[in-house]
PDB file of C-alpha atoms in Angstrom:
ATOM      1  CA  MET A   1      18.392   2.196   0.488  1.00  0.00           C
ATOM      2  CA  LYS A   2      19.035   4.979  -2.038  1.00  0.00           C
ATOM      3  CA  VAL A   3      15.709   6.350  -3.254  1.00  0.00           C
ATOM      4  CA  GLY A   4      14.458   9.018  -5.634  1.00  0.00           C
ATOM      5  CA  VAL A   5      11.127  10.529  -6.651  1.00  0.00           C
ATOM      6  CA  ALA A   6       9.940  11.442 -10.155  1.00  0.00           C
ATOM      7  CA  GLY A   7       7.162  14.017 -10.412  1.00  0.00           C
ATOM      8  CA  ALA A   8       8.443  15.530  -7.191  1.00  0.00           C
ATOM      9  CA  SER A   9       6.666  18.876  -7.684  1.00  0.00           C
ATOM     10  CA  GLY A  10       3.197  17.307  -7.656  1.00  0.00           C
ATOM     11  CA  GLN A  11       1.110  16.855  -4.535  1.00  0.00           C
ATOM     12  CA  MET A  12       1.756  13.131  -4.236  1.00  0.00           C
ATOM     13  CA  GLY A  13       5.363  13.326  -5.375  1.00  0.00           C
ATOM     14  CA  GLY A  14       6.136  16.074  -2.876  1.00  0.00           C
ATOM     15  CA  LEU A  15       4.473  14.177  -0.041  1.00  0.00           C
ATOM     16  CA  ALA A  16       6.351  10.996  -0.985  1.00  0.00           C
ATOM     17  CA  ALA A  17       9.650  12.886  -1.018  1.00  0.00           C
ATOM     18  CA  SER A  18       9.015  14.424   2.414  1.00  0.00           C
ATOM     19  CA  THR A  19       8.051  11.020   3.834  1.00  0.00           C
ATOM     20  CA  LEU A  20      11.112   9.265   2.405  1.00  0.00           C
ATOM     21  CA  LEU A  21      13.350  12.076   3.652  1.00  0.00           C
ATOM     22  CA  GLU A  22      12.326  11.316   7.243  1.00  0.00           C
ATOM     23  CA  ALA A  23      12.185   7.502   6.971  1.00  0.00           C
ATOM     24  CA  ASP A  24      14.694   5.274   8.746  1.00  0.00           C
ATOM     25  CA  GLY A  25      16.850   3.233   6.378  1.00  0.00           C
ATOM     26  CA  MET A  26      16.115   5.527   3.415  1.00  0.00           C
ATOM     27  CA  HIS A  27      18.541   7.948   1.743  1.00  0.00           C
ATOM     28  CA  LEU A  28      16.749  10.358  -0.591  1.00  0.00           C
ATOM     29  CA  ILE A  29      19.436  11.044  -3.198  1.00  0.00           C
ATOM     30  CA  GLY A  30      17.469  12.630  -6.031  1.00  0.00           C
ATOM     31  CA  LEU A  31      14.272  14.379  -7.114  1.00  0.00           C
ATOM     32  CA  TYR A  32      13.122  14.885 -10.700  1.00  0.00           C
ATOM     33  CA  ASP A  33      10.415  16.933 -12.359  1.00  0.00           C
ATOM     34  CA  ALA A  34      10.518  17.836 -16.034  1.00  0.00           C
ATOM     35  CA  HIS A  35       9.021  21.304 -15.659  1.00  0.00           C
ATOM     36  CA  THR A  36       9.691  22.567 -12.133  1.00  0.00           C
ATOM     37  CA  SER A  37      12.792  23.226 -10.065  1.00  0.00           C
ATOM     38  CA  GLY A  38      13.146  23.942  -6.342  1.00  0.00           C
ATOM     39  CA  ASN A  39      13.973  21.684  -3.428  1.00  0.00           C
ATOM     40  CA  ILE A  40      12.386  19.510  -0.747  1.00  0.00           C
ATOM     41  CA  GLY A  41      14.164  19.359   2.594  1.00  0.00           C
ATOM     42  CA  GLY A  42      17.333  20.634   0.973  1.00  0.00           C
ATOM     43  CA  VAL A  43      17.281  18.021  -1.820  1.00  0.00           C
ATOM     44  CA  PRO A  44      17.126  19.857  -5.180  1.00  0.00           C
ATOM     45  CA  ILE A  45      14.435  19.056  -7.751  1.00  0.00           C
ATOM     46  CA  SER A  46      16.237  18.547 -11.035  1.00  0.00           C
ATOM     47  CA  GLN A  47      14.799  18.870 -14.530  1.00  0.00           C
ATOM     48  CA  ASP A  48      17.308  16.242 -15.677  1.00  0.00           C
ATOM     49  CA  ARG A  49      16.407  12.549 -15.342  1.00  0.00           C
ATOM     50  CA  SER A  50      20.049  11.716 -14.595  1.00  0.00           C
ATOM     51  CA  ALA A  51      19.477  13.066 -11.071  1.00  0.00           C
ATOM     52  CA  LEU A  52      17.891   9.655 -10.324  1.00  0.00           C
ATOM     53  CA  ASP A  53      20.718   7.546 -11.779  1.00  0.00           C
ATOM     54  CA  GLY A  54      22.119   5.396  -8.963  1.00  0.00           C
ATOM     55  CA  CYS A  55      18.844   4.976  -7.070  1.00  0.00           C
ATOM     56  CA  ASP A  56      17.966   1.537  -5.711  1.00  0.00           C
ATOM     57  CA  VAL A  57      14.267   2.476  -5.876  1.00  0.00           C
ATOM     58  CA  ILE A  58      12.480   5.248  -7.769  1.00  0.00           C
ATOM     59  CA  VAL A  59       8.943   6.278  -6.800  1.00  0.00           C
ATOM     60  CA  GLU A  60       7.185   7.460  -9.962  1.00  0.00           C
ATOM     61  CA  PHE A  61       4.436  10.088  -9.698  1.00  0.00           C
ATOM     62  CA  SER A  62       4.801  11.856 -13.057  1.00  0.00           C
ATOM     63  CA  ARG A  63       1.774  12.593 -15.233  1.00  0.00           C
ATOM     64  CA  PRO A  64       0.297   9.802 -17.397  1.00  0.00           C
ATOM     65  CA  GLU A  65       1.437  11.319 -20.700  1.00  0.00           C
ATOM     66  CA  VAL A  66       5.153  11.182 -19.770  1.00  0.00           C
ATOM     67  CA  VAL A  67       5.394   8.201 -17.437  1.00  0.00           C
ATOM     68  CA  MET A  68       6.229   5.567 -20.077  1.00  0.00           C
ATOM     69  CA  GLY A  69       9.224   7.557 -21.313  1.00  0.00           C
ATOM     70  CA  ASN A  70      10.434   7.880 -17.731  1.00  0.00           C
ATOM     71  CA  LEU A  71      10.040   4.166 -17.076  1.00  0.00           C
ATOM     72  CA  GLU A  72      12.171   3.337 -20.090  1.00  0.00           C
ATOM     73  CA  VAL A  73      14.972   5.463 -18.628  1.00  0.00           C
ATOM     74  CA  TRP A  74      14.594   4.043 -15.091  1.00  0.00           C
ATOM     75  CA  ARG A  75      14.861   0.544 -16.572  1.00  0.00           C
ATOM     76  CA  GLN A  76      18.092   1.539 -18.303  1.00  0.00           C
ATOM     77  CA  TYR A  77      19.387   2.772 -14.952  1.00  0.00           C
ATOM     78  CA  GLY A  78      18.629  -0.653 -13.426  1.00  0.00           C
ATOM     79  CA  ALA A  79      16.414   0.875 -10.725  1.00  0.00           C
ATOM     80  CA  ASN A  80      13.456  -0.799  -9.062  1.00  0.00           C
ATOM     81  CA  VAL A  81      10.361   1.353  -9.640  1.00  0.00           C
ATOM     82  CA  VAL A  82       7.172   1.869  -7.651  1.00  0.00           C
ATOM     83  CA  VAL A  83       4.621   3.501  -9.984  1.00  0.00           C
ATOM     84  CA  GLY A  84       1.865   5.629  -8.469  1.00  0.00           C
ATOM     85  CA  THR A  85       0.872   7.338 -11.730  1.00  0.00           C
ATOM     86  CA  SER A  86      -2.748   6.756 -12.772  1.00  0.00           C
ATOM     87  CA  GLY A  87      -3.983   5.549 -16.151  1.00  0.00           C
ATOM     88  CA  PHE A  88      -2.520   2.045 -16.378  1.00  0.00           C
ATOM     89  CA  ASP A  89      -5.331   0.322 -18.256  1.00  0.00           C
ATOM     90  CA  ALA A  90      -4.961  -3.080 -19.941  1.00  0.00           C
ATOM     91  CA  ASP A  91      -3.288  -1.602 -23.043  1.00  0.00           C
ATOM     92  CA  ARG A  92      -0.758   0.383 -21.048  1.00  0.00           C
ATOM     93  CA  LEU A  93       0.023  -2.581 -18.794  1.00  0.00           C
ATOM     94  CA  ALA A  94       0.647  -4.675 -21.907  1.00  0.00           C
ATOM     95  CA  GLU A  95       2.974  -1.950 -23.183  1.00  0.00           C
ATOM     96  CA  LEU A  96       4.781  -1.952 -19.846  1.00  0.00           C
ATOM     97  CA  GLU A  97       5.082  -5.748 -19.943  1.00  0.00           C
ATOM     98  CA  ASP A  98       6.840  -5.434 -23.304  1.00  0.00           C
ATOM     99  CA  LEU A  99       9.060  -2.635 -22.017  1.00  0.00           C
ATOM    100  CA  TRP A 100      10.029  -4.153 -18.702  1.00  0.00           C
ATOM    101  CA  GLY A 101      10.408  -7.728 -19.914  1.00  0.00           C
ATOM    102  CA  ASN A 102      12.487  -9.757 -17.487  1.00  0.00           C
ATOM    103  CA  GLY A 103      13.937  -6.904 -15.532  1.00  0.00           C
ATOM    104  CA  PRO A 104      16.770  -6.436 -14.734  1.00  0.00           C
ATOM    105  CA  ALA A 105      15.041  -4.801 -11.759  1.00  0.00           C
ATOM    106  CA  ASN A 106      11.449  -4.913 -10.503  1.00  0.00           C
ATOM    107  CA  CYS A 107       8.472  -2.687 -11.279  1.00  0.00           C
ATOM    108  CA  LEU A 108       5.324  -2.429  -9.134  1.00  0.00           C
ATOM    109  CA  VAL A 109       2.309  -0.510 -10.473  1.00  0.00           C
ATOM    110  CA  VAL A 110       0.048   0.607  -7.622  1.00  0.00           C
ATOM    111  CA  PRO A 111      -3.445   1.874  -8.572  1.00  0.00           C
ATOM    112  CA  ASN A 112      -3.988   3.038  -4.987  1.00  0.00           C
ATOM    113  CA  PHE A 113      -1.549   3.242  -2.074  1.00  0.00           C
ATOM    114  CA  SER A 114      -4.352   3.373   0.503  1.00  0.00           C
ATOM    115  CA  ILE A 115      -4.438   0.122   2.455  1.00  0.00           C
ATOM    116  CA  GLY A 116      -8.165   0.703   3.057  1.00  0.00           C
ATOM    117  CA  ALA A 117      -8.785   1.036  -0.684  1.00  0.00           C
ATOM    118  CA  VAL A 118      -6.912  -2.206  -1.359  1.00  0.00           C
ATOM    119  CA  LEU A 119      -9.082  -3.971   1.213  1.00  0.00           C
ATOM    120  CA  MET A 120     -12.186  -2.422  -0.406  1.00  0.00           C
ATOM    121  CA  MET A 121     -11.192  -3.932  -3.767  1.00  0.00           C
ATOM    122  CA  LYS A 122     -10.602  -7.323  -2.154  1.00  0.00           C
ATOM    123  CA  ILE A 123     -14.007  -7.220  -0.451  1.00  0.00           C
ATOM    124  CA  ALA A 124     -15.663  -6.236  -3.752  1.00  0.00           C
ATOM    125  CA  GLU A 125     -14.044  -9.257  -5.388  1.00  0.00           C
ATOM    126  CA  LEU A 126     -15.465 -11.512  -2.647  1.00  0.00           C
ATOM    127  CA  VAL A 127     -18.952 -10.013  -2.956  1.00  0.00           C
ATOM    128  CA  GLY A 128     -19.081  -9.981  -6.782  1.00  0.00           C
ATOM    129  CA  PRO A 129     -20.205 -13.581  -7.436  1.00  0.00           C
ATOM    130  CA  HIS A 130     -23.198 -13.204  -5.118  1.00  0.00           C
ATOM    131  CA  TYR A 131     -24.917 -10.315  -6.931  1.00  0.00           C
ATOM    132  CA  PRO A 132     -26.029 -10.090 -10.566  1.00  0.00           C
ATOM    133  CA  VAL A 133     -24.861  -6.536 -11.186  1.00  0.00           C
ATOM    134  CA  SER A 134     -22.681  -3.789  -9.749  1.00  0.00           C
ATOM    135  CA  GLU A 135     -21.764  -0.170 -10.424  1.00  0.00           C
ATOM    136  CA  ILE A 136     -18.979   2.064  -9.142  1.00  0.00           C
ATOM    137  CA  ILE A 137     -19.175   5.735  -8.191  1.00  0.00           C
ATOM    138  CA  GLU A 138     -15.777   7.378  -7.746  1.00  0.00           C
ATOM    139  CA  LEU A 139     -15.281  10.947  -6.559  1.00  0.00           C
ATOM    140  CA  HIS A 140     -12.022  12.900  -6.736  1.00  0.00           C
ATOM    141  CA  HIS A 141     -10.660  16.436  -6.618  1.00  0.00           C
ATOM    142  CA  ASP A 142     -11.052  18.463  -9.803  1.00  0.00           C
ATOM    143  CA  ARG A 143      -7.327  18.465 -10.640  1.00  0.00           C
ATOM    144  CA  LYS A 144      -7.107  14.703 -11.084  1.00  0.00           C
ATOM    145  CA  ALA A 145      -5.494  13.914 -14.438  1.00  0.00           C
ATOM    146  CA  ASP A 146      -7.818  11.135 -15.585  1.00  0.00           C
ATOM    147  CA  ALA A 147     -11.270   9.591 -15.326  1.00  0.00           C
ATOM    148  CA  PRO A 148     -12.203   6.971 -14.340  1.00  0.00           C
ATOM    149  CA  SER A 149      -9.620   6.602 -11.589  1.00  0.00           C
ATOM    150  CA  GLY A 150      -7.131   3.764 -11.648  1.00  0.00           C
ATOM    151  CA  THR A 151      -8.731   2.373  -8.500  1.00  0.00           C
ATOM    152  CA  ALA A 152     -12.189   2.297 -10.112  1.00  0.00           C
ATOM    153  CA  ILE A 153     -10.838   0.574 -13.211  1.00  0.00           C
ATOM    154  CA  ALA A 154      -8.973  -1.997 -11.113  1.00  0.00           C
ATOM    155  CA  THR A 155     -12.096  -2.624  -9.007  1.00  0.00           C
ATOM    156  CA  ALA A 156     -14.265  -3.093 -12.105  1.00  0.00           C
ATOM    157  CA  ARG A 157     -11.818  -5.589 -13.577  1.00  0.00           C
ATOM    158  CA  ARG A 158     -11.696  -7.612 -10.379  1.00  0.00           C
ATOM    159  CA  ILE A 159     -15.493  -7.754 -10.170  1.00  0.00           C
ATOM    160  CA  ALA A 160     -15.706  -8.722 -13.854  1.00  0.00           C
ATOM    161  CA  GLU A 161     -13.274 -11.604 -13.313  1.00  0.00           C
ATOM    162  CA  VAL A 162     -15.536 -13.213 -10.713  1.00  0.00           C
ATOM    163  CA  SER A 163     -18.868 -12.010 -12.150  1.00  0.00           C
ATOM    164  CA  PRO A 164     -18.466 -11.625 -15.938  1.00  0.00           C
ATOM    165  CA  ASP A 165     -22.205 -11.565 -16.785  1.00  0.00           C
ATOM    166  CA  GLN A 166     -23.475  -8.273 -15.413  1.00  0.00           C
ATOM    167  CA  THR A 167     -27.251  -8.714 -15.763  1.00  0.00           C
ATOM    168  CA  ARG A 168     -29.308  -5.537 -16.211  1.00  0.00           C
ATOM    169  CA  ASP A 169     -32.879  -4.840 -17.253  1.00  0.00           C
ATOM    170  CA  ILE A 170     -32.541  -1.161 -18.150  1.00  0.00           C
ATOM    171  CA  ASP A 171     -35.420   0.567 -19.899  1.00  0.00           C
ATOM    172  CA  SER A 172     -33.960   4.063 -19.531  1.00  0.00           C
ATOM    173  CA  GLU A 173     -32.893   6.080 -22.549  1.00  0.00           C
ATOM    174  CA  GLU A 174     -29.839   8.285 -22.060  1.00  0.00           C
ATOM    175  CA  LEU A 175     -31.123  11.796 -22.707  1.00  0.00           C
ATOM    176  CA  TYR A 176     -27.535  13.003 -22.347  1.00  0.00           C
ATOM    177  CA  GLY A 177     -24.597  10.789 -23.362  1.00  0.00           C
ATOM    178  CA  GLY A 178     -22.753   9.232 -20.431  1.00  0.00           C
ATOM    179  CA  ALA A 179     -25.611   9.565 -17.946  1.00  0.00           C
ATOM    180  CA  LEU A 180     -25.551   5.814 -17.296  1.00  0.00           C
ATOM    181  CA  GLY A 181     -21.795   5.763 -16.837  1.00  0.00           C
ATOM    182  CA  ALA A 182     -18.779   4.403 -18.672  1.00  0.00           C
ATOM    183  CA  GLU A 183     -18.529   0.643 -19.064  1.00  0.00           C
ATOM    184  CA  VAL A 184     -15.382  -1.233 -18.039  1.00  0.00           C
ATOM    185  CA  GLU A 185     -15.688  -4.957 -18.771  1.00  0.00           C
ATOM    186  CA  GLY A 186     -19.433  -4.793 -18.122  1.00  0.00           C
ATOM    187  CA  VAL A 187     -19.206  -2.838 -14.864  1.00  0.00           C
ATOM    188  CA  ARG A 188     -20.395   0.763 -15.087  1.00  0.00           C
ATOM    189  CA  ILE A 189     -18.357   3.571 -13.534  1.00  0.00           C
ATOM    190  CA  HIS A 190     -19.525   7.101 -12.726  1.00  0.00           C
ATOM    191  CA  SER A 191     -16.825   9.755 -12.135  1.00  0.00           C
ATOM    192  CA  VAL A 192     -17.329  12.934 -10.108  1.00  0.00           C
ATOM    193  CA  ARG A 193     -14.729  15.742 -10.061  1.00  0.00           C
ATOM    194  CA  LEU A 194     -15.209  18.564  -7.553  1.00  0.00           C
ATOM    195  CA  PRO A 195     -13.050  20.863  -5.435  1.00  0.00           C
ATOM    196  CA  GLY A 196     -13.024  19.823  -1.787  1.00  0.00           C
ATOM    197  CA  LEU A 197     -12.832  16.106  -2.520  1.00  0.00           C
ATOM    198  CA  VAL A 198      -9.707  13.957  -2.129  1.00  0.00           C
ATOM    199  CA  ALA A 199     -10.448  10.329  -3.135  1.00  0.00           C
ATOM    200  CA  HIS A 200     -13.702   8.456  -2.509  1.00  0.00           C
ATOM    201  CA  GLN A 201     -15.320   5.339  -3.936  1.00  0.00           C
ATOM    202  CA  ARG A 202     -18.642   3.514  -3.607  1.00  0.00           C
ATOM    203  CA  VAL A 203     -19.142   0.031  -5.021  1.00  0.00           C
ATOM    204  CA  VAL A 204     -22.869  -0.710  -5.228  1.00  0.00           C
ATOM    205  CA  PHE A 205     -24.149  -4.278  -5.712  1.00  0.00           C
ATOM    206  CA  GLY A 206     -27.804  -4.792  -6.654  1.00  0.00           C
ATOM    207  CA  GLY A 207     -29.896  -7.923  -6.208  1.00  0.00           C
ATOM    208  CA  ASP A 208     -33.497  -8.959  -5.698  1.00  0.00           C
ATOM    209  CA  GLY A 209     -34.881  -6.765  -2.941  1.00  0.00           C
ATOM    210  CA  GLU A 210     -31.534  -5.524  -1.612  1.00  0.00           C
ATOM    211  CA  VAL A 211     -28.505  -3.369  -2.274  1.00  0.00           C
ATOM    212  CA  LEU A 212     -25.044  -3.758  -0.742  1.00  0.00           C
ATOM    213  CA  THR A 213     -22.652  -0.775  -0.752  1.00  0.00           C
ATOM    214  CA  ILE A 214     -18.943  -0.869   0.013  1.00  0.00           C
ATOM    215  CA  SER A 215     -17.606   2.595   0.771  1.00  0.00           C
ATOM    216  CA  HIS A 216     -14.120   4.015   1.227  1.00  0.00           C
ATOM    217  CA  ASP A 217     -13.098   7.633   1.840  1.00  0.00           C
ATOM    218  CA  THR A 218      -9.646   9.170   1.787  1.00  0.00           C
ATOM    219  CA  ILE A 219      -9.796  12.452   3.665  1.00  0.00           C
ATOM    220  CA  ASP A 220      -6.076  13.216   3.673  1.00  0.00           C
ATOM    221  CA  ARG A 221      -3.256  12.187   1.331  1.00  0.00           C
ATOM    222  CA  SER A 222      -1.152  11.130   4.315  1.00  0.00           C
ATOM    223  CA  SER A 223      -3.178   7.889   4.254  1.00  0.00           C
ATOM    224  CA  PHE A 224      -1.276   6.883   1.092  1.00  0.00           C
ATOM    225  CA  MET A 225       2.143   6.974   2.734  1.00  0.00           C
ATOM    226  CA  PRO A 226       2.096   3.699   4.761  1.00  0.00           C
ATOM    227  CA  GLY A 227       1.253   1.780   1.578  1.00  0.00           C
ATOM    228  CA  MET A 228       3.907   3.664  -0.401  1.00  0.00           C
ATOM    229  CA  MET A 229       6.526   2.844   2.220  1.00  0.00           C
ATOM    230  CA  LEU A 230       5.549  -0.859   2.219  1.00  0.00           C
ATOM    231  CA  ALA A 231       5.951  -0.917  -1.567  1.00  0.00           C
ATOM    232  CA  VAL A 232       9.376   0.733  -1.459  1.00  0.00           C
ATOM    233  CA  GLN A 233      10.618  -1.556   1.314  1.00  0.00           C
ATOM    234  CA  SER A 234       9.442  -4.748  -0.373  1.00  0.00           C
ATOM    235  CA  ILE A 235      10.034  -4.206  -4.099  1.00  0.00           C
ATOM    236  CA  GLN A 236      13.584  -5.558  -4.177  1.00  0.00           C
ATOM    237  CA  GLY A 237      12.249  -8.942  -3.014  1.00  0.00           C
ATOM    238  CA  GLN A 238       9.281  -8.966  -5.417  1.00  0.00           C
ATOM    239  CA  ALA A 239       8.601 -12.428  -6.889  1.00  0.00           C
ATOM    240  CA  THR A 240       8.189 -11.246 -10.511  1.00  0.00           C
ATOM    241  CA  PRO A 241       9.768  -8.353 -12.469  1.00  0.00           C
ATOM    242  CA  LEU A 242       6.361  -6.732 -13.018  1.00  0.00           C
ATOM    243  CA  ALA A 243       3.447  -6.743 -10.569  1.00  0.00           C
ATOM    244  CA  VAL A 244       0.276  -4.717 -10.037  1.00  0.00           C
ATOM    245  CA  GLY A 245      -1.249  -3.643  -6.710  1.00  0.00           C
ATOM    246  CA  LEU A 246      -0.386  -3.888  -3.036  1.00  0.00           C
ATOM    247  CA  GLU A 247      -2.186  -7.215  -2.595  1.00  0.00           C
ATOM    248  CA  GLY A 248       1.019  -9.242  -2.755  1.00  0.00           C
ATOM    249  CA  VAL A 249       2.744  -6.883  -0.324  1.00  0.00           C
ATOM    250  CA  LEU A 250      -0.165  -7.239   2.117  1.00  0.00           C
ATOM    251  CA  GLY A 251      -0.428 -11.021   1.708  1.00  0.00           C
ATOM    252  CA  LEU A 252      -3.885 -10.848   0.087  1.00  0.00           C
TER     253      LEU A 252
END
């Protein structure tokens, strides 16, 4: 399988490139980054998108503000694309649906490559109907490009689907705007950005006389690579041209 990586100079893009370089059955033929040159394992990082022309699969880790332009080009190349870039809210997914249409290749948008995080979201979806209200606290390193995280947004949406009426009796006045969190489809999200963190999330469900917390911690980015590899290996057989999340890959 001929593979390439966009956003190869970033932390995740560089890690993905190094992992693919060593993987059996994978031939890393190109790396692209709009602003940075160099090489990974002897494979040059090009500032020209054409370096990825001819790839069977492109792993996309570019920044949110440029990813849609890249995806338009990868579609023209006829490449399957695994998207790890954050920021795919409902509006951007609708834009991608219009762009990608019926192919010709497949596109998989992955809010989180951590298998543990995917299981956390599934568990939150199972718990949601049994509690009247929930909130999400997500904590990431201070260089993360967006807030809330894609994982937090995806979790909130999944809870809202099964528990649309988030019932609160809040008497508190926000003395400072945002103190009570941002609201995503009725579920409130609190974002923390600090050096020393990687990726962490708490989903807190409140009910009469009890609280249930689902917690997941990523302590090293290497935990994202098994999920990334599963996505790359499976995307050519994906059932629909556009899909979101690893759930289908994992049989969830």
